Short mmCIF file of C-alpha atoms in Angstrom, two decimals:
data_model
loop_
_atom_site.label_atom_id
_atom_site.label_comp_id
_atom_site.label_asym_id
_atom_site.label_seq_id
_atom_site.Cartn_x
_atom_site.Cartn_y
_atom_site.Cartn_z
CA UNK A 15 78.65 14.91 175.01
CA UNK A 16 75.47 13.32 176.21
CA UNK A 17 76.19 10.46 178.34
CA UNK A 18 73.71 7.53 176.96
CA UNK A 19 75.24 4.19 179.22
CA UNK A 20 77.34 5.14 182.21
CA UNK A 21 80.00 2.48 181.97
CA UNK A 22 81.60 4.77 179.66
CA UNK A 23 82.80 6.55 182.88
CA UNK A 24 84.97 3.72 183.85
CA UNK A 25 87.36 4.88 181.42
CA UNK A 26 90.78 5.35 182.58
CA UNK A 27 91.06 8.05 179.80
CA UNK A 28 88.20 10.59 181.56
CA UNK A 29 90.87 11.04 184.31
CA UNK A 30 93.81 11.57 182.43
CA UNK A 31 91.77 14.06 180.44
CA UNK A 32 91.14 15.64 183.85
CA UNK A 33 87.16 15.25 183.45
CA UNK A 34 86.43 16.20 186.94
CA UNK A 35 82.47 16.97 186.62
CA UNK A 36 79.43 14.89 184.49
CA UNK A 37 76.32 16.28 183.96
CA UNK A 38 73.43 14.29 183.41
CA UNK A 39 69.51 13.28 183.91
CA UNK A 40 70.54 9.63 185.10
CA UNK A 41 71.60 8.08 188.21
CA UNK A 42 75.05 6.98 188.34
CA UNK A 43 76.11 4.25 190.58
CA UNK A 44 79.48 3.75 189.36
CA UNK A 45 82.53 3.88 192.30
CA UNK A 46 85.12 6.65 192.17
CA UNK A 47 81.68 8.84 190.95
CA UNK A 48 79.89 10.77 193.58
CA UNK A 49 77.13 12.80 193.25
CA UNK A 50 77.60 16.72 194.33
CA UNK A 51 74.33 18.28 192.91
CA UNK A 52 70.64 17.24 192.37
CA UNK A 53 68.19 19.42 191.29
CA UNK A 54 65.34 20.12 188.59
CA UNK A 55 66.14 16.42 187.58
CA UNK A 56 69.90 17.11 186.75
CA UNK A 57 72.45 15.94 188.66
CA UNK A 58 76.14 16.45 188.94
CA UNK A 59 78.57 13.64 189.61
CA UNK A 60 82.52 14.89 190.69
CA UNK A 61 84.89 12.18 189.45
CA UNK A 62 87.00 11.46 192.78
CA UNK A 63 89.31 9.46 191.11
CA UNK A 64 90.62 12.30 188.87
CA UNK A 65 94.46 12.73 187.51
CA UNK A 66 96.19 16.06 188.42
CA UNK A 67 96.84 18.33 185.29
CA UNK A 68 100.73 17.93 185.49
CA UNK A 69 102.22 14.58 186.61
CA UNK A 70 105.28 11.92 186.53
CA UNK A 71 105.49 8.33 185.89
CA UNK A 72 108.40 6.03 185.21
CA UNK A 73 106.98 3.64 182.94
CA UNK A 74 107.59 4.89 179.32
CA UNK A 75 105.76 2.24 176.43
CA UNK A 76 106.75 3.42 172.57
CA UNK A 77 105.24 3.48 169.51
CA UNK A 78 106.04 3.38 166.44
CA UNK A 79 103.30 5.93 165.04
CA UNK A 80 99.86 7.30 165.97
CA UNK A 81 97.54 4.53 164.96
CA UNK A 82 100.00 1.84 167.11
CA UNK A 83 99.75 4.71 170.06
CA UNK A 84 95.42 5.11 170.13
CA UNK A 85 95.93 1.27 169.92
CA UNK A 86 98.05 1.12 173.16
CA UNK A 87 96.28 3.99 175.22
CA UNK A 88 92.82 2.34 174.08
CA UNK A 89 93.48 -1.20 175.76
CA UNK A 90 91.55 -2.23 178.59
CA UNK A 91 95.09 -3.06 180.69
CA UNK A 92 96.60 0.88 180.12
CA UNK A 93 96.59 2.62 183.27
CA UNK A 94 97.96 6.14 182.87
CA UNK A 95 98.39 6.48 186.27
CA UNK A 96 101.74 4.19 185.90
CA UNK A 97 102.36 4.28 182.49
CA UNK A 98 102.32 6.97 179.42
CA UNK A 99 102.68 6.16 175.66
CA UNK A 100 105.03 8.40 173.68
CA UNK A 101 105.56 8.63 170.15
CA UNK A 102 109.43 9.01 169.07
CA UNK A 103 110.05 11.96 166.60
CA UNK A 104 106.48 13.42 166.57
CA UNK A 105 107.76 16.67 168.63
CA UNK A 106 109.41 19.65 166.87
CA UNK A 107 112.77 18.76 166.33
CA UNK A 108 115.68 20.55 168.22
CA UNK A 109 118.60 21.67 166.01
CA UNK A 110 121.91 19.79 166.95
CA UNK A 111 119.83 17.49 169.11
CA UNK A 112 118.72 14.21 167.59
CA UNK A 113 115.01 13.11 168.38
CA UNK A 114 114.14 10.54 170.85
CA UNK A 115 114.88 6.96 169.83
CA UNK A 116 112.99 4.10 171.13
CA UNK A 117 114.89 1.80 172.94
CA UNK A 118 115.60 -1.51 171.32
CA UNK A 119 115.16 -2.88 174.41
CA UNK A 120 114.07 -2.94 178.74
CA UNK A 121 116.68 -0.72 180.56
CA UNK A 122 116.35 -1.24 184.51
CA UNK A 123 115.56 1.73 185.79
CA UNK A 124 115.11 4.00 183.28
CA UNK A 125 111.06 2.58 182.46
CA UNK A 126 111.47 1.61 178.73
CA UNK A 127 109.34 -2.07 178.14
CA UNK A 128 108.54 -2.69 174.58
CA UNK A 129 105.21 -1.55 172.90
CA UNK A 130 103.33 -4.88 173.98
CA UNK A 131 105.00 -5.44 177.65
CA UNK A 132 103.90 -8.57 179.22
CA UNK A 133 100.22 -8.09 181.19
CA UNK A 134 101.67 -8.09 184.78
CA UNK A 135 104.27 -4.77 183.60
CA UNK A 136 101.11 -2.53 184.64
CA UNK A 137 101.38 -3.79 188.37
CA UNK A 138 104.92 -3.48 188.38
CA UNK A 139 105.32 -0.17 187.64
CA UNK A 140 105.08 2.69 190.11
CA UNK A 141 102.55 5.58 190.75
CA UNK A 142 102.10 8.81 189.26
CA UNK A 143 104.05 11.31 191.15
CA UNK A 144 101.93 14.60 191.36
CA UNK A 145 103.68 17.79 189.71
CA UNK A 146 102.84 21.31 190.72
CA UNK A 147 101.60 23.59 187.83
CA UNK A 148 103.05 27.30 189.27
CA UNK A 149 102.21 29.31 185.91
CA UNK A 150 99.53 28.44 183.77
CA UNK A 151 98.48 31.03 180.77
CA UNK A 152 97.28 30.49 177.12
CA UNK A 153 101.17 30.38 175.72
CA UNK A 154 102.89 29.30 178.55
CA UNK A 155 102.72 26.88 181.68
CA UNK A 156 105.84 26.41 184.22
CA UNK A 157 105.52 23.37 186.63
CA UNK A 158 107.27 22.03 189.17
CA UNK A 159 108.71 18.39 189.63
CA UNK A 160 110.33 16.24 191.81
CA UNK A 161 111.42 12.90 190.13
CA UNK A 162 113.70 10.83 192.66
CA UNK A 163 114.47 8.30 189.34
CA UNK A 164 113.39 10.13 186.81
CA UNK A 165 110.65 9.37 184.60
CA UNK A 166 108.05 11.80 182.06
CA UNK A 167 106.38 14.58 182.76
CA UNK A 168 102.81 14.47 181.30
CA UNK A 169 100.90 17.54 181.23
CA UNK A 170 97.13 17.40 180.56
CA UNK A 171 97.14 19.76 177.65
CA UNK A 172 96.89 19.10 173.87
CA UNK A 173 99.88 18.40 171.81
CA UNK A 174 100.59 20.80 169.18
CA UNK A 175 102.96 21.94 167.07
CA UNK A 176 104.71 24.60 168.06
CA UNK A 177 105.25 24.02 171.82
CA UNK A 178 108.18 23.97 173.05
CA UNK A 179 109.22 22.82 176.49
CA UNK A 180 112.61 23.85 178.42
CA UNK A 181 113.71 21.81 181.53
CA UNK A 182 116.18 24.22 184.35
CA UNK A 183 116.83 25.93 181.24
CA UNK A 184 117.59 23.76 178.83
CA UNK A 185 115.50 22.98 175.68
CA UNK A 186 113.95 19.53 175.77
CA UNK A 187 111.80 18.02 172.99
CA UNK A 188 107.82 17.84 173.37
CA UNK A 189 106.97 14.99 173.46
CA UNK A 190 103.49 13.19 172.58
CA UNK A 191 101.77 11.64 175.29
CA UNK A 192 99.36 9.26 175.54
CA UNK A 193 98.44 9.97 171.79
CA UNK A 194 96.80 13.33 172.70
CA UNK A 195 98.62 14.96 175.86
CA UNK A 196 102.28 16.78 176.34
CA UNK A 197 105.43 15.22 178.11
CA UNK A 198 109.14 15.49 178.26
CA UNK A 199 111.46 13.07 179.76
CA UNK A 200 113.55 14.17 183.15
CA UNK A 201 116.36 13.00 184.50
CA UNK A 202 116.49 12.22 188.44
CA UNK A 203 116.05 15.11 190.62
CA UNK A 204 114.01 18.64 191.47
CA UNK A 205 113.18 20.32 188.34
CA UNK A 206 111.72 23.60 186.50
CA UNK A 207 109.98 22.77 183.10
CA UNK A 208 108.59 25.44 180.93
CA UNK A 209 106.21 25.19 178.07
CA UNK A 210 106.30 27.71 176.16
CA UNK A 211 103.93 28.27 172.42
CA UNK A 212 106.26 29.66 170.13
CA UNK A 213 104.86 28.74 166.19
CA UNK A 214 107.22 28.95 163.58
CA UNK A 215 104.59 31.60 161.98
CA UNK A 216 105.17 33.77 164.92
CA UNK A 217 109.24 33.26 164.92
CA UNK A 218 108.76 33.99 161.39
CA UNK A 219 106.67 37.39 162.18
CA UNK A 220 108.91 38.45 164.75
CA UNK A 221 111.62 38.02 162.40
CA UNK A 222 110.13 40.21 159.78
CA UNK A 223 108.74 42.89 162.17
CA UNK A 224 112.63 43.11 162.91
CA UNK A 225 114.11 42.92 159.62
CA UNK A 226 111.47 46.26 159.09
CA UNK A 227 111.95 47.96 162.00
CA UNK A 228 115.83 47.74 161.32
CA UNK A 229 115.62 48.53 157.61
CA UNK A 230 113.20 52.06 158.51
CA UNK A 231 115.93 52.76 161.38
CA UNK A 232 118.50 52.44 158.76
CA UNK A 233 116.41 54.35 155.76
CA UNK A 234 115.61 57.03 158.21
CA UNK A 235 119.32 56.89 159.53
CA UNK A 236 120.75 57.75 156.14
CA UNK A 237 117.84 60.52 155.30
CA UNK A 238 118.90 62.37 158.64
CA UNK A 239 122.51 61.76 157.30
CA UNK A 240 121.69 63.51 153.80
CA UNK A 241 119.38 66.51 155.69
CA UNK A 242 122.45 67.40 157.96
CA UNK A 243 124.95 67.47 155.09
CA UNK A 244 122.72 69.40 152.59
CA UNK A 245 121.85 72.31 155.90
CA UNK A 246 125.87 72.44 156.23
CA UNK A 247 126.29 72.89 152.61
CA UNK A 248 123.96 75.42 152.19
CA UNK A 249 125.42 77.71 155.33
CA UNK A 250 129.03 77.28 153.87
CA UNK A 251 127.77 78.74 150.47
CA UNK A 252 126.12 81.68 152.78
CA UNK A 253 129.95 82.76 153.83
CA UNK A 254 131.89 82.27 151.10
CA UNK A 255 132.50 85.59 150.73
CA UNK A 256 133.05 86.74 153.88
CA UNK A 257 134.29 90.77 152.33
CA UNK A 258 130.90 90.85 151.29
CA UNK A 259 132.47 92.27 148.22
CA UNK A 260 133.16 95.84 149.76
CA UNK A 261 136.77 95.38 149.07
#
């Protein structure tokens, strides 16, 4: 996108979207932007205040559907470096697990305020914790994190359906993030979490291809069955005579 008035790069949102690079004709004075290129009248400013592509925080702020969640990650006070927005429900559900409930109220601890916290909640909250992204491909991502009192895991990719996301595994929900982004909740500790992009249309394929490939084993089974049997009835019927009639 063209960049028309530079303030738009004081946008928490560019570094959770992991916007490391802007190019553009127009000087940009702006802090955390430094310029890295100039040439031919372009330049090309590296964002040094840029989020890592996996990360943990402990603050946790719910909403009740997507509109209430752009509202939330859109105010001037989120920081996404202590806090991320999830929506309850909006993953794919787990079967025998029942999908995250927002608290009906603060829990010390465990980083649950209300959907409109009080305007100091920001402050109080701690850092992101960097995770360490050890596998990244189109359909699946494993990462690495350490969280000493637990907290989300928000990775900076797209929420779809169709991810799903196992933590030392065990299936967890996916969760949405910060209206846009992928997270699942951890429990205290050092842990594995794999994302993996398994559709229902695939399962569904897979499924099939099976169902065929077991159905031609089985057709083919039974004509091998029937070729044997008719070969052993035909010899017998060779030697059923076996004086040849001479006698």
């Amino acid at each position: 996108a063209k960049l028309f008035d530079d303030r738009s790069l004081g946008s928490p949102l560019l570094d959770l979207l992991n916007v490391k690079y802007v190019l553009t004709s127009k000087r940009v004075s702006r802090p955390g932007w430094a310029l890295a290129f100039e040439g031919e009248g372009i330049r090309v400013y590296r964002n040094e205040r840029v989020m890592p592509r996996a990360f943990l925080v402990g603050d946790a702020r719910y909403a009740d559907d997507r509109a209430t969640a752009l509202r939330l990650v859109g105010d001037r006070s989120f920081d996404p470096r202590r806090t991320v927005v999830l929506e309850p429900g909006a993953g794919d559900p787990i079967p025998g697990q029942p999908p995250l409930a927002r608290p009906a109220e603060n829990t010390p601890g465990q980083g649950a305020p209300t959907a409109d916290p009080p305007s100091d909640s920001r402050q109080a909250a701690a850092p992101l914790v960097p995770a360490q992204v050890v596998e990244y491909g189109s359909n699946r991502v494993v990462v690495q994190a350490s969280a000493p009192s637990g907290g989300v895991l928000v990775l900076g990719d797209v929420f779809f359906s169709g991810w799903r996301a196992s933590v030392d595994g065990v299936r967890q929900p996916v969760l949405r993030a910060n209206a846009i982004l992928r997270g699942v909740e951890l429990a205290p500790g050092e842990h594995t979490v794999v994302f993996e992009y398994r559709p229902f249309s695939v399962q569904l394929g897979a499924f099939i291809s099976a169902l065929s490939a077991l159905t031609i084993g089985l057709l083919g089974g039974y004509a091998l069955l029937r070729t044997g049997r008719s070969r052993r009835g035909s010899t017998g019927g060779d030697h059923a005579d076996p004086s040849g009639g001479d006698h």
